[in-house]
PDB file of C-alpha atoms in Angstrom:
ATOM      1  CA  MET I1209     -51.425 -50.559  -1.356  1.00  0.00           C
ATOM      2  CA  HIS I1210     -53.391 -49.275   1.622  1.00  0.00           C
ATOM      3  CA  GLU I1211     -56.368 -51.601   1.325  1.00  0.00           C
ATOM      4  CA  GLY I1212     -54.680 -54.461  -0.562  1.00  0.00           C
ATOM      5  CA  VAL I1213     -51.171 -55.886  -0.419  1.00  0.00           C
ATOM      6  CA  PRO I1214     -49.127 -55.127   1.647  1.00  0.00           C
ATOM      7  CA  GLY I1215     -51.848 -53.138   3.451  1.00  0.00           C
ATOM      8  CA  HIS I1216     -55.030 -54.277   5.189  1.00  0.00           C
ATOM      9  CA  HIS I1217     -55.789 -57.362   3.094  1.00  0.00           C
ATOM     10  CA  PHE I1218     -52.323 -58.756   3.676  1.00  0.00           C
ATOM     11  CA  GLN I1219     -52.365 -57.634   7.309  1.00  0.00           C
ATOM     12  CA  TYR I1220     -55.580 -59.504   8.123  1.00  0.00           C
ATOM     13  CA  ALA I1221     -54.774 -62.585   6.023  1.00  0.00           C
ATOM     14  CA  TYR I1222     -51.318 -62.853   7.581  1.00  0.00           C
ATOM     15  CA  VAL I1223     -52.679 -62.818  11.126  1.00  0.00           C
ATOM     16  CA  MET I1224     -55.405 -65.351  10.312  1.00  0.00           C
ATOM     17  CA  GLU I1225     -52.814 -67.818   9.020  1.00  0.00           C
ATOM     18  CA  GLN I1226     -50.610 -67.667  12.121  1.00  0.00           C
ATOM     19  CA  ASP I1227     -50.697 -70.293  14.845  1.00  0.00           C
ATOM     20  CA  GLY I1228     -50.452 -69.214  18.454  1.00  0.00           C
ATOM     21  CA  ILE I1229     -52.307 -65.917  18.126  1.00  0.00           C
ATOM     22  CA  PRO I1230     -55.306 -65.818  20.485  1.00  0.00           C
ATOM     23  CA  ASP I1231     -58.728 -65.586  18.828  1.00  0.00           C
ATOM     24  CA  PHE I1232     -59.499 -62.259  20.490  1.00  0.00           C
ATOM     25  CA  LYS I1233     -56.440 -60.816  18.712  1.00  0.00           C
ATOM     26  CA  LYS I1234     -57.494 -62.342  15.394  1.00  0.00           C
ATOM     27  CA  TYR I1235     -61.172 -61.476  15.432  1.00  0.00           C
ATOM     28  CA  GLY I1236     -61.845 -58.723  17.915  1.00  0.00           C
ATOM     29  CA  VAL I1237     -59.543 -56.172  19.426  1.00  0.00           C
ATOM     30  CA  HIS I1238     -58.087 -53.799  16.856  1.00  0.00           C
ATOM     31  CA  THR I1239     -56.544 -50.425  17.554  1.00  0.00           C
ATOM     32  CA  THR I1240     -56.819 -47.759  14.878  1.00  0.00           C
ATOM     33  CA  ALA I1241     -53.248 -46.537  15.331  1.00  0.00           C
ATOM     34  CA  PHE I1242     -51.887 -50.024  14.654  1.00  0.00           C
ATOM     35  CA  ILE I1243     -54.279 -51.122  11.895  1.00  0.00           C
ATOM     36  CA  GLU I1244     -54.233 -47.864   9.948  1.00  0.00           C
ATOM     37  CA  GLY I1245     -50.616 -47.153  10.856  1.00  0.00           C
ATOM     38  CA  TRP I1246     -49.622 -50.396   9.139  1.00  0.00           C
ATOM     39  CA  ALA I1247     -51.658 -49.479   6.050  1.00  0.00           C
ATOM     40  CA  LEU I1248     -49.944 -46.083   5.763  1.00  0.00           C
ATOM     41  CA  TYR I1249     -46.581 -47.738   6.382  1.00  0.00           C
ATOM     42  CA  ALA I1250     -47.475 -50.150   3.546  1.00  0.00           C
ATOM     43  CA  GLU I1251     -48.038 -47.154   1.275  1.00  0.00           C
ATOM     44  CA  TYR I1252     -44.606 -45.884   2.286  1.00  0.00           C
ATOM     45  CA  LEU I1253     -43.148 -49.271   1.327  1.00  0.00           C
ATOM     46  CA  GLY I1254     -44.493 -48.700  -2.170  1.00  0.00           C
ATOM     47  CA  TYR I1255     -42.541 -45.469  -2.312  1.00  0.00           C
ATOM     48  CA  GLU I1256     -39.432 -47.042  -0.747  1.00  0.00           C
ATOM     49  CA  LEU I1257     -39.504 -49.963  -3.192  1.00  0.00           C
ATOM     50  CA  GLU I1258     -39.955 -47.535  -6.101  1.00  0.00           C
ATOM     51  CA  LEU I1259     -43.271 -49.058  -7.119  1.00  0.00           C
ATOM     52  CA  PHE I1260     -44.600 -45.586  -7.914  1.00  0.00           C
ATOM     53  CA  ASP I1261     -42.674 -45.585 -11.160  1.00  0.00           C
ATOM     54  CA  ASN I1262     -44.172 -42.629 -12.984  1.00  0.00           C
ATOM     55  CA  PRO I1263     -44.890 -39.001 -12.078  1.00  0.00           C
ATOM     56  CA  TYR I1264     -48.646 -39.581 -11.803  1.00  0.00           C
ATOM     57  CA  MET I1265     -48.249 -42.355  -9.249  1.00  0.00           C
ATOM     58  CA  ARG I1266     -45.787 -40.263  -7.236  1.00  0.00           C
ATOM     59  CA  TYR I1267     -48.173 -37.302  -7.407  1.00  0.00           C
ATOM     60  CA  GLY I1268     -51.001 -39.497  -6.134  1.00  0.00           C
ATOM     61  CA  HIS I1269     -48.848 -40.778  -3.279  1.00  0.00           C
ATOM     62  CA  LEU I1270     -47.770 -37.271  -2.272  1.00  0.00           C
ATOM     63  CA  SER I1271     -51.329 -35.988  -2.634  1.00  0.00           C
ATOM     64  CA  TYR I1272     -52.485 -38.577  -0.101  1.00  0.00           C
ATOM     65  CA  GLU I1273     -49.572 -37.669   2.196  1.00  0.00           C
ATOM     66  CA  ILE I1274     -50.813 -34.074   2.170  1.00  0.00           C
ATOM     67  CA  PHE I1275     -54.387 -35.245   2.729  1.00  0.00           C
ATOM     68  CA  ARG I1276     -53.341 -37.282   5.790  1.00  0.00           C
ATOM     69  CA  ALA I1277     -51.461 -34.279   7.198  1.00  0.00           C
ATOM     70  CA  CYS I1278     -54.560 -32.116   6.662  1.00  0.00           C
ATOM     71  CA  ARG I1279     -56.648 -34.684   8.512  1.00  0.00           C
ATOM     72  CA  MET I1280     -54.431 -34.337  11.580  1.00  0.00           C
ATOM     73  CA  VAL I1281     -54.758 -30.551  11.490  1.00  0.00           C
ATOM     74  CA  VAL I1282     -58.529 -30.676  11.007  1.00  0.00           C
ATOM     75  CA  ASP I1283     -59.134 -33.325  13.690  1.00  0.00           C
ATOM     76  CA  THR I1284     -57.129 -31.233  16.152  1.00  0.00           C
ATOM     77  CA  GLY I1285     -58.771 -28.020  14.969  1.00  0.00           C
ATOM     78  CA  LEU I1286     -62.258 -29.416  15.490  1.00  0.00           C
ATOM     79  CA  HIS I1287     -61.697 -31.066  18.860  1.00  0.00           C
ATOM     80  CA  VAL I1288     -59.067 -28.878  20.507  1.00  0.00           C
ATOM     81  CA  MET I1289     -59.241 -25.483  18.837  1.00  0.00           C
ATOM     82  CA  GLY I1290     -63.032 -25.318  18.508  1.00  0.00           C
ATOM     83  CA  TRP I1291     -63.170 -25.047  14.732  1.00  0.00           C
ATOM     84  CA  THR I1292     -66.541 -25.097  13.031  1.00  0.00           C
ATOM     85  CA  ARG I1293     -67.411 -27.634  10.367  1.00  0.00           C
ATOM     86  CA  GLN I1294     -67.009 -24.920   7.739  1.00  0.00           C
ATOM     87  CA  GLN I1295     -63.547 -23.939   9.000  1.00  0.00           C
ATOM     88  CA  ALA I1296     -62.482 -27.565   8.705  1.00  0.00           C
ATOM     89  CA  ILE I1297     -63.903 -27.837   5.183  1.00  0.00           C
ATOM     90  CA  ASP I1298     -62.230 -24.593   4.135  1.00  0.00           C
ATOM     91  CA  TYR I1299     -58.875 -25.724   5.507  1.00  0.00           C
ATOM     92  CA  MET I1300     -59.011 -28.988   3.588  1.00  0.00           C
ATOM     93  CA  MET I1301     -60.205 -27.291   0.398  1.00  0.00           C
ATOM     94  CA  ASN I1302     -57.293 -24.841   0.608  1.00  0.00           C
ATOM     95  CA  ASN I1303     -54.639 -27.423   1.470  1.00  0.00           C
ATOM     96  CA  SER I1304     -55.501 -30.680  -0.285  1.00  0.00           C
ATOM     97  CA  ALA I1305     -56.367 -31.904  -3.763  1.00  0.00           C
ATOM     98  CA  SER I1306     -59.579 -33.595  -2.621  1.00  0.00           C
ATOM     99  CA  THR I1307     -63.074 -32.793  -3.865  1.00  0.00           C
ATOM    100  CA  LEU I1308     -65.639 -30.854  -1.854  1.00  0.00           C
ATOM    101  CA  ASN I1309     -67.916 -33.899  -1.649  1.00  0.00           C
ATOM    102  CA  ASN I1310     -65.117 -36.076  -0.255  1.00  0.00           C
ATOM    103  CA  ILE I1311     -63.978 -33.365   2.157  1.00  0.00           C
ATOM    104  CA  GLU I1312     -67.496 -32.830   3.533  1.00  0.00           C
ATOM    105  CA  ARG I1313     -67.902 -36.560   4.114  1.00  0.00           C
ATOM    106  CA  GLU I1314     -64.484 -36.795   5.772  1.00  0.00           C
ATOM    107  CA  VAL I1315     -65.051 -33.764   8.010  1.00  0.00           C
ATOM    108  CA  ASP I1316     -68.370 -35.202   9.175  1.00  0.00           C
ATOM    109  CA  ARG I1317     -66.525 -38.380  10.092  1.00  0.00           C
ATOM    110  CA  TYR I1318     -63.901 -36.460  12.068  1.00  0.00           C
ATOM    111  CA  ILE I1319     -66.604 -34.566  13.931  1.00  0.00           C
ATOM    112  CA  THR I1320     -68.165 -37.812  15.152  1.00  0.00           C
ATOM    113  CA  TRP I1321     -64.921 -39.735  15.794  1.00  0.00           C
ATOM    114  CA  PRO I1322     -62.401 -37.561  17.672  1.00  0.00           C
ATOM    115  CA  GLY I1323     -58.773 -38.621  17.308  1.00  0.00           C
ATOM    116  CA  GLN I1324     -59.400 -41.305  14.703  1.00  0.00           C
ATOM    117  CA  ALA I1325     -57.931 -39.300  11.833  1.00  0.00           C
ATOM    118  CA  CYS I1326     -54.779 -38.552  13.846  1.00  0.00           C
ATOM    119  CA  ALA I1327     -54.310 -42.230  14.699  1.00  0.00           C
ATOM    120  CA  TYR I1328     -53.489 -43.158  11.081  1.00  0.00           C
ATOM    121  CA  LYS I1329     -50.414 -40.973  10.782  1.00  0.00           C
ATOM    122  CA  TYR I1330     -49.391 -41.500  14.404  1.00  0.00           C
ATOM    123  CA  GLY I1331     -49.328 -45.255  13.807  1.00  0.00           C
ATOM    124  CA  GLU I1332     -47.305 -44.947  10.619  1.00  0.00           C
ATOM    125  CA  LEU I1333     -44.764 -42.652  12.258  1.00  0.00           C
ATOM    126  CA  LYS I1334     -44.470 -44.986  15.255  1.00  0.00           C
ATOM    127  CA  ILE I1335     -43.829 -48.039  13.036  1.00  0.00           C
ATOM    128  CA  LYS I1336     -41.251 -46.088  11.018  1.00  0.00           C
ATOM    129  CA  ALA I1337     -39.544 -44.977  14.244  1.00  0.00           C
ATOM    130  CA  MET I1338     -39.399 -48.574  15.515  1.00  0.00           C
ATOM    131  CA  ARG I1339     -37.896 -49.694  12.229  1.00  0.00           C
ATOM    132  CA  LYS I1340     -35.296 -46.928  12.306  1.00  0.00           C
ATOM    133  CA  ARG I1341     -34.384 -47.808  15.884  1.00  0.00           C
ATOM    134  CA  ALA I1342     -33.979 -51.483  14.954  1.00  0.00           C
ATOM    135  CA  GLU I1343     -31.936 -50.641  11.848  1.00  0.00           C
ATOM    136  CA  GLU I1344     -29.607 -48.391  13.846  1.00  0.00           C
ATOM    137  CA  ALA I1345     -29.236 -50.885  16.697  1.00  0.00           C
ATOM    138  CA  LEU I1346     -28.622 -53.908  14.478  1.00  0.00           C
ATOM    139  CA  GLY I1347     -26.840 -52.438  11.480  1.00  0.00           C
ATOM    140  CA  GLU I1348     -26.168 -55.164   8.916  1.00  0.00           C
ATOM    141  CA  ASP I1349     -27.933 -57.728  11.112  1.00  0.00           C
ATOM    142  CA  PHE I1350     -31.262 -55.919  10.639  1.00  0.00           C
ATOM    143  CA  ASP I1351     -33.701 -58.053   8.642  1.00  0.00           C
ATOM    144  CA  VAL I1352     -36.636 -56.072   7.259  1.00  0.00           C
ATOM    145  CA  LYS I1353     -38.663 -59.245   6.629  1.00  0.00           C
ATOM    146  CA  GLU I1354     -38.232 -60.302  10.235  1.00  0.00           C
ATOM    147  CA  PHE I1355     -39.161 -56.800  11.377  1.00  0.00           C
ATOM    148  CA  HIS I1356     -42.379 -56.936   9.334  1.00  0.00           C
ATOM    149  CA  ASP I1357     -43.146 -60.424  10.652  1.00  0.00           C
ATOM    150  CA  ILE I1358     -42.816 -59.229  14.251  1.00  0.00           C
ATOM    151  CA  VAL I1359     -44.970 -56.166  13.628  1.00  0.00           C
ATOM    152  CA  LEU I1360     -47.734 -58.133  11.898  1.00  0.00           C
ATOM    153  CA  ARG I1361     -47.714 -61.088  14.322  1.00  0.00           C
ATOM    154  CA  SER I1362     -48.071 -58.766  17.303  1.00  0.00           C
ATOM    155  CA  ASN I1363     -51.276 -57.396  15.726  1.00  0.00           C
ATOM    156  CA  GLY I1364     -51.135 -54.281  17.932  1.00  0.00           C
ATOM    157  CA  PRO I1365     -51.524 -52.241  19.992  1.00  0.00           C
ATOM    158  CA  LEU I1366     -48.401 -50.213  19.264  1.00  0.00           C
ATOM    159  CA  GLU I1367     -47.128 -50.524  22.840  1.00  0.00           C
ATOM    160  CA  LEU I1368     -47.062 -54.312  22.416  1.00  0.00           C
ATOM    161  CA  VAL I1369     -45.384 -54.005  19.023  1.00  0.00           C
ATOM    162  CA  GLU I1370     -42.703 -51.834  20.588  1.00  0.00           C
ATOM    163  CA  LYS I1371     -42.019 -54.438  23.290  1.00  0.00           C
ATOM    164  CA  GLN I1372     -41.735 -57.130  20.621  1.00  0.00           C
ATOM    165  CA  ILE I1373     -39.302 -54.996  18.631  1.00  0.00           C
ATOM    166  CA  ASP I1374     -37.256 -54.384  21.792  1.00  0.00           C
ATOM    167  CA  ARG I1375     -37.032 -58.171  22.263  1.00  0.00           C
ATOM    168  CA  TYR I1376     -36.033 -58.616  18.629  1.00  0.00           C
ATOM    169  CA  ILE I1377     -33.233 -56.061  19.012  1.00  0.00           C
ATOM    170  CA  ALA I1378     -32.001 -57.581  22.279  1.00  0.00           C
ATOM    171  CA  SER I1379     -32.041 -61.172  20.992  1.00  0.00           C
ATOM    172  CA  SER I1380     -30.373 -60.235  17.697  1.00  0.00           C
ATOM    173  CA  LYS I1381     -27.514 -58.504  19.513  1.00  0.00           C
ATOM    174  CA  GLN I1382     -26.614 -61.674  21.469  1.00  0.00           C
TER     175      GLN I1382
END
């Protein structure tokens, strides 16, 4: 779901098929919080739509939720709290279901790319918050397909998405 449909593959294909989106938005400028936030939100949609229909799929989904939470802790630990590489590895080994090889590779990535790991979950939470705000403001008039269309067409950054959602709410209330 993250890399495929409705995640990144759908996200990129959708934008490429839209008229009126400037080329720089189609081919160049991408913000991690928006791009990866959408992919995590897409994973959540799988849960919401009950596509994880057996205990193993639900376990896998929850395991990745824990992994993403650990990433936020480790990224912050490394770049704010002064953790060593080994402290970060130990934390992830003790708090996730991932393998040592995967954890070492991930920690090395976090060391060289401060804030990137946090951007995934931040983006997902921001998109979920925008959706909740729109649902509460519009009640029965909320259209999840229209919400998704607005989010995807905006193609980030999240501040722009939020402005588009504000317009959607205002115009739907009239």
